[in-house]
mmCIF file of C-alpha atoms in Angstrom:
data_model
loop_
_atom_site.group_PDB
_atom_site.id
_atom_site.type_symbol
_atom_site.label_atom_id
_atom_site.label_comp_id
_atom_site.label_asym_id
_atom_site.label_seq_id
_atom_site.Cartn_x
_atom_site.Cartn_y
_atom_site.Cartn_z
ATOM 1 C CA MET A 26 0.000 0.000 0.000
ATOM 2 C CA LYS A 27 1.334 3.434 -0.908
ATOM 3 C CA ASP A 28 1.542 6.288 1.586
ATOM 4 C CA THR A 29 -0.150 9.504 0.513
ATOM 5 C CA PHE A 30 0.473 12.945 1.998
ATOM 6 C CA VAL A 31 -2.493 15.138 2.694
ATOM 7 C CA GLY A 32 -1.728 18.792 3.125
ATOM 8 C CA ASP A 33 -4.973 19.749 4.906
ATOM 9 C CA GLY A 34 -4.844 17.034 7.599
ATOM 10 C CA PRO A 35 -4.097 17.514 11.312
ATOM 11 C CA LYS A 36 -0.461 18.282 10.457
ATOM 12 C CA GLU A 37 0.699 19.328 7.074
ATOM 13 C CA GLY A 38 2.716 16.619 5.446
ATOM 14 C CA THR A 39 1.527 13.864 7.813
ATOM 15 C CA ALA A 40 1.242 10.464 6.152
ATOM 16 C CA VAL A 41 -2.270 8.967 6.215
ATOM 17 C CA ARG A 42 -2.424 5.232 5.680
ATOM 18 C CA ARG A 43 -5.614 4.266 3.842
ATOM 19 C CA PRO A 44 -7.232 0.921 4.872
ATOM 20 C CA ALA A 45 -6.979 -1.788 2.325
ATOM 21 C CA ALA A 46 -10.174 -2.940 0.657
ATOM 22 C CA PRO A 47 -11.465 -6.244 2.150
ATOM 23 C CA ARG A 48 -10.685 -9.285 0.078
ATOM 24 C CA PRO A 49 -13.609 -11.301 -1.407
ATOM 25 C CA GLU A 50 -12.728 -14.392 0.647
ATOM 26 C CA HIS A 51 -12.689 -12.248 3.810
ATOM 27 C CA GLU A 52 -16.153 -10.854 3.003
ATOM 28 C CA ALA A 53 -17.464 -14.375 2.426
ATOM 29 C CA ALA A 54 -16.110 -15.481 5.811
ATOM 30 C CA LEU A 55 -17.784 -12.518 7.531
ATOM 31 C CA ARG A 56 -21.123 -13.295 5.867
ATOM 32 C CA LYS A 57 -20.842 -16.940 6.861
ATOM 33 C CA LYS A 58 -20.025 -16.031 10.463
ATOM 34 C CA LYS A 59 -22.969 -13.604 10.596
ATOM 35 C CA LEU A 60 -25.311 -16.260 9.193
ATOM 36 C CA VAL A 61 -24.116 -18.795 11.764
ATOM 37 C CA ASN A 62 -24.643 -16.309 14.600
ATOM 38 C CA LEU A 63 -28.180 -15.619 13.400
ATOM 39 C CA THR A 64 -29.234 -19.236 12.863
ATOM 40 C CA ARG A 65 -27.498 -20.972 15.778
ATOM 41 C CA PRO A 66 -29.952 -19.799 18.491
ATOM 42 C CA TRP A 67 -32.931 -20.893 16.381
ATOM 43 C CA LEU A 68 -31.342 -24.269 15.712
ATOM 44 C CA LEU A 69 -30.840 -24.765 19.443
ATOM 45 C CA LEU A 70 -34.437 -23.733 20.137
ATOM 46 C CA ALA A 71 -35.880 -25.786 17.284
ATOM 47 C CA PRO A 72 -36.627 -29.003 19.276
ATOM 48 C CA SER A 73 -38.465 -27.073 21.988
ATOM 49 C CA LEU A 74 -40.322 -24.947 19.435
ATOM 50 C CA ILE A 75 -41.455 -28.057 17.576
ATOM 51 C CA VAL A 76 -42.786 -29.611 20.797
ATOM 52 C CA LEU A 77 -44.552 -26.370 21.759
ATOM 53 C CA ALA A 78 -46.057 -26.102 18.291
ATOM 54 C CA GLY A 79 -47.461 -29.611 18.617
ATOM 55 C CA LEU A 80 -48.806 -29.077 22.129
ATOM 56 C CA LEU A 81 -50.033 -25.477 21.841
ATOM 57 C CA LEU A 82 -50.106 -24.102 18.324
ATOM 58 C CA TRP A 83 -51.896 -27.012 16.662
ATOM 59 C CA PRO A 84 -54.729 -27.134 19.247
ATOM 60 C CA LEU A 85 -55.132 -23.348 18.905
ATOM 61 C CA ILE A 86 -55.457 -23.730 15.153
ATOM 62 C CA GLN A 87 -58.079 -26.433 15.615
ATOM 63 C CA VAL A 88 -60.053 -24.317 18.093
ATOM 64 C CA GLY A 89 -59.950 -21.377 15.687
ATOM 65 C CA LYS A 90 -61.143 -23.652 12.880
ATOM 66 C CA LEU A 91 -63.927 -25.036 15.083
ATOM 67 C CA SER A 92 -65.112 -21.519 15.949
ATOM 68 C CA LEU A 93 -65.896 -20.965 12.262
ATOM 69 C CA GLN A 94 -68.105 -24.058 12.012
ATOM 70 C CA ASP A 95 -71.375 -25.518 13.168
ATOM 71 C CA TYR A 96 -70.015 -28.774 14.488
ATOM 72 C CA VAL A 97 -72.233 -31.785 15.130
ATOM 73 C CA VAL A 98 -70.877 -34.820 16.938
ATOM 74 C CA LYS A 99 -71.882 -38.139 15.409
ATOM 75 C CA PHE A 100 -70.998 -41.742 16.064
ATOM 76 C CA GLY A 101 -67.450 -42.323 14.909
ATOM 77 C CA GLY A 102 -66.604 -38.637 14.493
ATOM 78 C CA GLY A 103 -68.256 -35.341 13.718
ATOM 79 C CA VAL A 104 -69.336 -33.087 10.866
ATOM 80 C CA GLY A 105 -68.615 -29.371 10.660
ATOM 81 C CA THR A 106 -70.406 -26.843 8.446
ATOM 82 C CA TYR A 107 -68.564 -23.603 7.700
ATOM 83 C CA VAL A 108 -70.519 -20.558 8.920
ATOM 84 C CA GLY A 109 -67.797 -17.898 8.915
ATOM 85 C CA PHE A 110 -67.808 -15.426 11.798
ATOM 86 C CA GLU A 111 -71.428 -16.091 12.754
ATOM 87 C CA HIS A 112 -70.485 -17.461 16.189
ATOM 88 C CA TYR A 113 -68.338 -14.418 16.895
ATOM 89 C CA SER A 114 -71.135 -12.027 15.959
ATOM 90 C CA ASP A 115 -73.595 -13.957 18.135
ATOM 91 C CA LEU A 116 -71.106 -14.014 21.004
ATOM 92 C CA LEU A 117 -70.245 -10.314 20.814
ATOM 93 C CA GLY A 118 -73.949 -9.469 20.545
ATOM 94 C CA SER A 119 -74.828 -11.522 23.627
ATOM 95 C CA GLU A 120 -76.122 -9.547 26.596
ATOM 96 C CA LEU A 121 -74.915 -12.322 28.911
ATOM 97 C CA LEU A 122 -71.327 -11.792 27.709
ATOM 98 C CA TRP A 123 -71.213 -8.040 28.326
ATOM 99 C CA LYS A 124 -73.298 -7.846 31.505
ATOM 100 C CA THR A 125 -72.167 -11.006 33.279
ATOM 101 C CA VAL A 126 -69.309 -13.019 31.773
ATOM 102 C CA LEU A 127 -66.754 -10.316 30.983
ATOM 103 C CA PRO A 128 -67.414 -8.241 34.152
ATOM 104 C CA ASN A 129 -67.096 -11.381 36.281
ATOM 105 C CA THR A 130 -63.862 -12.324 34.513
ATOM 106 C CA ALA A 131 -62.264 -8.872 34.663
ATOM 107 C CA PHE A 132 -63.251 -7.759 38.174
ATOM 108 C CA PHE A 133 -62.513 -11.169 39.653
ATOM 109 C CA ALA A 134 -59.034 -11.200 38.064
ATOM 110 C CA ILE A 135 -58.264 -7.632 39.178
ATOM 111 C CA ALA A 136 -59.326 -8.368 42.770
ATOM 112 C CA CYS A 137 -57.348 -11.609 42.876
ATOM 113 C CA VAL A 138 -54.199 -10.033 41.424
ATOM 114 C CA GLY A 139 -54.317 -7.034 43.755
ATOM 115 C CA LEU A 140 -54.856 -9.111 46.901
ATOM 116 C CA THR A 141 -52.385 -11.820 45.873
ATOM 117 C CA VAL A 142 -49.559 -9.353 45.213
ATOM 118 C CA ALA A 143 -50.330 -7.287 48.329
ATOM 119 C CA ILE A 144 -50.555 -10.254 50.726
ATOM 120 C CA GLY A 145 -47.597 -12.009 49.102
ATOM 121 C CA THR A 146 -45.476 -8.859 49.478
ATOM 122 C CA LEU A 147 -46.437 -8.446 53.135
ATOM 123 C CA VAL A 148 -45.559 -12.086 53.832
ATOM 124 C CA ALA A 149 -42.245 -11.665 51.987
ATOM 125 C CA LEU A 150 -41.392 -8.608 54.087
ATOM 126 C CA LEU A 151 -42.181 -10.611 57.236
ATOM 127 C CA LEU A 152 -40.064 -13.566 56.108
ATOM 128 C CA ASN A 153 -37.189 -11.240 55.289
ATOM 129 C CA ARG A 154 -37.107 -10.031 58.917
ATOM 130 C CA LEU A 155 -37.050 -13.545 60.396
ATOM 131 C CA GLY A 156 -33.985 -15.569 61.236
ATOM 132 C CA PRO A 157 -32.848 -18.408 58.943
ATOM 133 C CA VAL A 158 -34.552 -21.180 60.938
ATOM 134 C CA TRP A 159 -37.953 -19.516 61.304
ATOM 135 C CA ARG A 160 -37.782 -18.276 57.707
ATOM 136 C CA LEU A 161 -37.327 -21.858 56.525
ATOM 137 C CA ILE A 162 -40.180 -23.147 58.717
ATOM 138 C CA CYS A 163 -42.603 -20.408 57.611
ATOM 139 C CA SER A 164 -41.624 -20.786 53.950
ATOM 140 C CA ILE A 165 -42.379 -24.514 54.045
ATOM 141 C CA ALA A 166 -45.702 -23.806 55.769
ATOM 142 C CA ILE A 167 -46.917 -21.324 53.155
ATOM 143 C CA LEU A 168 -45.660 -23.490 50.294
ATOM 144 C CA ALA A 169 -48.050 -26.182 51.519
ATOM 145 C CA ALA A 170 -50.913 -23.949 50.352
ATOM 146 C CA TRP A 171 -49.263 -23.532 46.950
ATOM 147 C CA ALA A 172 -48.650 -27.272 46.598
ATOM 148 C CA MET A 173 -52.291 -28.102 47.397
ATOM 149 C CA PRO A 174 -54.214 -29.069 44.235
ATOM 150 C CA ALA A 175 -56.841 -26.548 43.159
ATOM 151 C CA VAL A 176 -59.569 -29.191 43.419
ATOM 152 C CA THR A 177 -58.695 -30.004 47.043
ATOM 153 C CA GLY A 178 -58.421 -26.359 48.038
ATOM 154 C CA THR A 179 -61.761 -25.536 46.439
ATOM 155 C CA TYR A 180 -63.578 -28.274 48.347
ATOM 156 C CA VAL A 181 -62.026 -27.042 51.602
ATOM 157 C CA TRP A 182 -63.459 -23.555 51.003
ATOM 158 C CA ILE A 183 -66.828 -25.035 50.036
ATOM 159 C CA TRP A 184 -66.837 -26.972 53.301
ATOM 160 C CA LEU A 185 -66.015 -23.805 55.279
ATOM 161 C CA PHE A 186 -68.924 -21.877 53.758
ATOM 162 C CA GLN A 187 -71.361 -24.777 53.511
ATOM 163 C CA PRO A 188 -74.926 -23.578 54.274
ATOM 164 C CA GLN A 189 -76.289 -24.587 57.697
ATOM 165 C CA ASP A 190 -73.347 -26.645 58.992
ATOM 166 C CA GLY A 191 -70.307 -24.869 57.507
ATOM 167 C CA MET A 192 -67.843 -23.438 60.024
ATOM 168 C CA VAL A 193 -68.157 -19.867 58.720
ATOM 169 C CA SER A 194 -71.947 -20.150 58.599
ATOM 170 C CA GLN A 195 -72.032 -21.431 62.178
ATOM 171 C CA ILE A 196 -69.735 -18.676 63.477
ATOM 172 C CA ALA A 197 -71.637 -15.941 61.629
ATOM 173 C CA GLY A 198 -74.923 -17.395 62.913
ATOM 174 C CA SER A 199 -73.705 -17.476 66.520
ATOM 175 C CA MET A 200 -72.798 -13.784 66.201
ATOM 176 C CA GLY A 201 -76.267 -12.977 64.867
ATOM 177 C CA LEU A 202 -74.955 -11.861 61.468
ATOM 178 C CA ILE A 203 -76.884 -14.424 59.396
ATOM 179 C CA ASP A 204 -79.444 -17.182 59.741
ATOM 180 C CA PRO A 205 -77.542 -20.413 58.913
ATOM 181 C CA GLU A 206 -80.789 -22.168 58.014
ATOM 182 C CA THR A 207 -81.691 -19.746 55.214
ATOM 183 C CA THR A 208 -78.357 -18.280 54.092
ATOM 184 C CA ASN A 209 -76.651 -19.773 51.054
ATOM 185 C CA TRP A 210 -73.322 -18.111 50.216
ATOM 186 C CA PHE A 211 -73.200 -19.624 46.717
ATOM 187 C CA THR A 212 -76.448 -18.398 45.173
ATOM 188 C CA GLU A 213 -75.595 -14.703 44.811
ATOM 189 C CA ARG A 214 -72.911 -13.244 42.617
ATOM 190 C CA GLY A 215 -71.117 -11.172 45.284
ATOM 191 C CA PRO A 216 -70.659 -13.806 48.023
ATOM 192 C CA PHE A 217 -69.869 -16.462 45.415
ATOM 193 C CA TYR A 218 -66.962 -14.486 43.979
ATOM 194 C CA ALA A 219 -65.820 -13.360 47.422
ATOM 195 C CA ILE A 220 -65.320 -17.021 48.348
ATOM 196 C CA ALA A 221 -63.666 -17.734 44.978
ATOM 197 C CA THR A 222 -61.320 -14.787 45.544
ATOM 198 C CA LEU A 223 -60.314 -16.099 48.976
ATOM 199 C CA ASN A 224 -59.664 -19.483 47.385
ATOM 200 C CA VAL A 225 -57.489 -18.139 44.547
ATOM 201 C CA VAL A 226 -55.554 -15.698 46.760
ATOM 202 C CA HIS A 227 -54.892 -18.433 49.349
ATOM 203 C CA HIS A 228 -53.539 -20.668 46.603
ATOM 204 C CA GLY A 229 -51.521 -17.971 44.807
ATOM 205 C CA PHE A 230 -49.888 -15.751 47.439
ATOM 206 C CA PRO A 231 -47.041 -18.216 48.313
ATOM 207 C CA PHE A 232 -45.602 -17.860 44.792
ATOM 208 C CA VAL A 233 -45.553 -14.074 45.145
ATOM 209 C CA ALA A 234 -44.127 -14.266 48.677
ATOM 210 C CA ILE A 235 -41.219 -16.561 47.781
ATOM 211 C CA THR A 236 -40.434 -14.661 44.561
ATOM 212 C CA VAL A 237 -40.479 -11.258 46.255
ATOM 213 C CA LEU A 238 -38.445 -12.663 49.158
ATOM 214 C CA ALA A 239 -35.754 -13.728 46.691
ATOM 215 C CA GLY A 240 -35.682 -10.162 45.393
ATOM 216 C CA LEU A 241 -35.577 -8.653 48.889
ATOM 217 C CA MET A 242 -32.549 -10.753 49.824
ATOM 218 C CA THR A 243 -30.560 -9.163 46.977
ATOM 219 C CA ILE A 244 -30.997 -5.609 48.319
ATOM 220 C CA PRO A 245 -27.882 -4.397 50.188
ATOM 221 C CA LYS A 246 -28.585 -3.650 53.856
ATOM 222 C CA GLU A 247 -26.518 -0.479 53.539
ATOM 223 C CA LEU A 248 -29.348 1.124 51.560
ATOM 224 C CA TYR A 249 -31.802 0.650 54.433
ATOM 225 C CA GLU A 250 -29.225 1.843 56.962
ATOM 226 C CA ALA A 251 -28.679 4.987 54.910
ATOM 227 C CA GLY A 252 -32.431 5.516 54.729
ATOM 228 C CA GLU A 253 -32.768 5.200 58.495
ATOM 229 C CA LEU A 254 -29.961 7.719 59.003
ATOM 230 C CA ASP A 255 -31.843 10.119 56.734
ATOM 231 C CA GLY A 256 -34.933 9.724 58.926
ATOM 232 C CA ALA A 257 -37.036 7.617 56.531
ATOM 233 C CA ASN A 258 -39.748 5.500 58.182
ATOM 234 C CA ALA A 259 -40.652 1.940 57.146
ATOM 235 C CA TRP A 260 -43.236 3.079 54.577
ATOM 236 C CA GLN A 261 -40.828 5.559 52.990
ATOM 237 C CA ARG A 262 -38.040 2.979 52.871
ATOM 238 C CA PHE A 263 -40.386 0.579 51.060
ATOM 239 C CA TRP A 264 -41.413 3.141 48.419
ATOM 240 C CA LYS A 265 -38.001 4.749 47.969
ATOM 241 C CA ILE A 266 -35.702 1.723 48.284
ATOM 242 C CA THR A 267 -37.489 -1.633 48.107
ATOM 243 C CA LEU A 268 -39.959 -0.978 45.295
ATOM 244 C CA PRO A 269 -37.544 0.708 42.831
ATOM 245 C CA THR A 270 -34.786 -1.843 43.484
ATOM 246 C CA ILE A 271 -36.845 -4.963 42.791
ATOM 247 C CA LYS A 272 -39.362 -3.403 40.403
ATOM 248 C CA PRO A 273 -38.764 -6.131 37.753
ATOM 249 C CA VAL A 274 -39.759 -8.779 40.319
ATOM 250 C CA PHE A 275 -43.046 -7.008 41.024
ATOM 251 C CA LEU A 276 -43.697 -6.705 37.277
ATOM 252 C CA VAL A 277 -43.155 -10.440 36.770
ATOM 253 C CA VAL A 278 -45.405 -11.594 39.627
ATOM 254 C CA THR A 279 -48.123 -9.078 38.698
ATOM 255 C CA ILE A 280 -48.304 -10.014 35.018
ATOM 256 C CA LEU A 281 -48.088 -13.766 35.674
ATOM 257 C CA SER A 282 -50.801 -13.532 38.327
ATOM 258 C CA THR A 283 -52.964 -11.591 35.870
ATOM 259 C CA ILE A 284 -52.581 -14.284 33.208
ATOM 260 C CA TRP A 285 -53.372 -17.066 35.681
ATOM 261 C CA ASP A 286 -56.357 -15.318 37.270
ATOM 262 C CA PHE A 287 -57.986 -14.399 33.964
ATOM 263 C CA LYS A 288 -58.216 -18.060 33.023
ATOM 264 C CA VAL A 289 -59.377 -19.484 36.358
ATOM 265 C CA PHE A 290 -61.705 -22.408 35.718
ATOM 266 C CA THR A 291 -61.471 -25.105 38.394
ATOM 267 C CA GLN A 292 -62.200 -22.878 41.391
ATOM 268 C CA ILE A 293 -65.354 -21.504 39.728
ATOM 269 C CA TYR A 294 -66.682 -24.661 38.114
ATOM 270 C CA LEU A 295 -66.456 -26.828 41.240
ATOM 271 C CA MET A 296 -68.302 -24.382 43.494
ATOM 272 C CA PRO A 297 -72.089 -24.878 43.886
ATOM 273 C CA GLY A 298 -73.781 -23.176 40.940
ATOM 274 C CA GLY A 299 -70.537 -22.736 39.010
ATOM 275 C CA ASP A 300 -71.147 -25.778 36.822
ATOM 276 C CA GLY A 301 -73.738 -23.975 34.706
ATOM 277 C CA SER A 302 -76.824 -23.974 36.918
ATOM 278 C CA ASN A 303 -76.327 -20.284 37.823
ATOM 279 C CA GLU A 304 -75.576 -17.984 34.875
ATOM 280 C CA GLU A 305 -74.865 -15.060 37.213
ATOM 281 C CA VAL A 306 -71.518 -16.579 38.208
ATOM 282 C CA TYR A 307 -70.146 -17.425 34.761
ATOM 283 C CA ASN A 308 -66.657 -16.312 33.878
ATOM 284 C CA LEU A 309 -65.191 -16.630 30.383
ATOM 285 C CA GLY A 310 -63.562 -20.015 30.950
ATOM 286 C CA VAL A 311 -66.665 -21.610 32.449
ATOM 287 C CA PHE A 312 -68.897 -19.991 29.816
ATOM 288 C CA SER A 313 -66.782 -21.514 27.036
ATOM 289 C CA TYR A 314 -66.906 -24.947 28.644
ATOM 290 C CA ILE A 315 -70.669 -24.853 29.272
ATOM 291 C CA GLN A 316 -71.442 -23.747 25.718
ATOM 292 C CA ALA A 317 -69.300 -26.469 24.194
ATOM 293 C CA PHE A 318 -69.869 -29.495 26.404
ATOM 294 C CA ALA A 319 -73.138 -28.851 28.233
ATOM 295 C CA LYS A 320 -75.083 -27.227 25.382
ATOM 296 C CA ASN A 321 -73.209 -28.962 22.524
ATOM 297 C CA ASP A 322 -72.661 -25.564 20.884
ATOM 298 C CA TYR A 323 -69.048 -26.222 20.025
ATOM 299 C CA GLY A 324 -68.721 -23.262 17.672
ATOM 300 C CA THR A 325 -69.741 -20.665 20.270
ATOM 301 C CA GLY A 326 -67.668 -22.395 22.932
ATOM 302 C CA ALA A 327 -64.647 -22.320 20.641
ATOM 303 C CA ALA A 328 -65.274 -18.646 19.826
ATOM 304 C CA ALA A 329 -65.320 -17.843 23.558
ATOM 305 C CA ALA A 330 -62.074 -19.780 23.981
ATOM 306 C CA VAL A 331 -60.494 -17.766 21.143
ATOM 307 C CA LEU A 332 -61.668 -14.542 22.795
ATOM 308 C CA LEU A 333 -60.067 -15.612 26.089
ATOM 309 C CA THR A 334 -56.862 -16.550 24.249
ATOM 310 C CA LEU A 335 -56.736 -13.121 22.590
ATOM 311 C CA LEU A 336 -57.150 -11.406 25.966
ATOM 312 C CA LEU A 337 -54.309 -13.474 27.413
ATOM 313 C CA LEU A 338 -52.208 -12.772 24.311
ATOM 314 C CA VAL A 339 -52.636 -9.031 24.794
ATOM 315 C CA ILE A 340 -51.612 -9.383 28.457
ATOM 316 C CA THR A 341 -48.578 -11.459 27.437
ATOM 317 C CA ILE A 342 -47.493 -8.865 24.857
ATOM 318 C CA VAL A 343 -47.777 -6.123 27.471
ATOM 319 C CA TYR A 344 -45.738 -8.291 29.844
ATOM 320 C CA ILE A 345 -42.942 -8.868 27.301
ATOM 321 C CA ARG A 346 -42.841 -5.217 26.200
ATOM 322 C CA THR A 347 -42.676 -4.107 29.833
ATOM 323 C CA LEU A 348 -39.771 -6.441 30.539
ATOM 324 C CA PHE A 349 -37.851 -5.260 27.474
ATOM 325 C CA ARG A 350 -38.521 -1.622 28.347
ATOM 326 C CA GLN A 351 -37.326 -2.260 31.897
ATOM 327 C CA GLY A 352 -34.188 -3.916 30.524
ATOM 328 C CA ASP A 353 -33.446 -0.913 28.274
ATOM 329 C CA GLU A 354 -33.868 1.457 31.220
ATOM 330 C CA ASP A 355 -31.444 -0.602 33.305
ATOM 331 C CA LEU A 356 -28.867 -0.370 30.529
#
C-alpha cells in the first residue's frame, strides 16, 4: 500500500495510511459467520419450538377452525359446516357476555391479582425479617398452600362456607350476622366471587411471597441503613428503596398472576352453581366450557375460547414489552 500525503490534515505533510479494501474471501467469511450467529440460536431452540407447536399451536389452530363451524358430533366422528364469523357475531352481541361473563372475569381477576400481590409482598417482608430457621419453617408452611391441588383447596373452602353446617356459617350465625338455616353463600354473585377470591388468593400468594423474598434478599442492607440515618420510616423505605430496586420482580409476579387469574376455571366450576346452573356466576372459561360441552354448541364455545386466548395474548405482549422496556432502562 502506498503512503499519501495530505496537506490539509491535522499536520501538514503527515502520512495517512488508507485501509486496504477487504478481500472477497474475507467478506465471504464474515457473511458466513454472521449467518451462523443468526441461525445458531434458532437451531438450538428448534426441538423445543417443535414440541410447543405440537402441544399449543396445533390445538389453537383447531379451536380457531372449530369456531368458524357448526359442528355436530356423530358416532365415529363429527361433521362441521362452515358458517364464517357467525359465532363471533352472536357471542359479541350476547347480553350475557357483556353484563355477566366479561365483568365477572375482569373484576374477579383484578381483585385476585391485587390481593395476591399485596398479601404475598407483606408475607415476603415478614419472612425477610425472620432468622434463617424460622424463615425456613414459615416458607415450608406457606408453600403447603401452593402445593395443594386446586380441586382439594376448592372443596375445603366449600366446606367452610357450607350452608347450615359450615364453620363460617355457624360462626356468623352465633354472632347474629346471618341465619344459617336460610343463608346460602353460593347463590348470589357477590358472596360467590368473594369465596372464589379467597380461594385463589390463598392458593396464589405463596408464589408471590417466595419470589419477592428472593428479590428482597438481593438488596444491600446499607441502603436501608442509609435511609434510616436520613430519617425515613418503614413506609418511605419501602417506596423509595425496596420498590424501585426490585421493580422487575413485582412486574413479573403481577403479570403472571394476571394471566393465571384471567383463566381461572377449576375454582369456579367446582363451586355450587358454578357448573352452569347459575348464569350469574359465569366467567369466560366456564362460559366456554358450558357452551361447548353442556349445550353442545361447540362453535360458540370455541369462539369464547379464542376470545379468552386473545385477551391473554394481549396481556402477554404487554408483559414482554414491559420487561424489554425495563431492561433498556437498566442499561
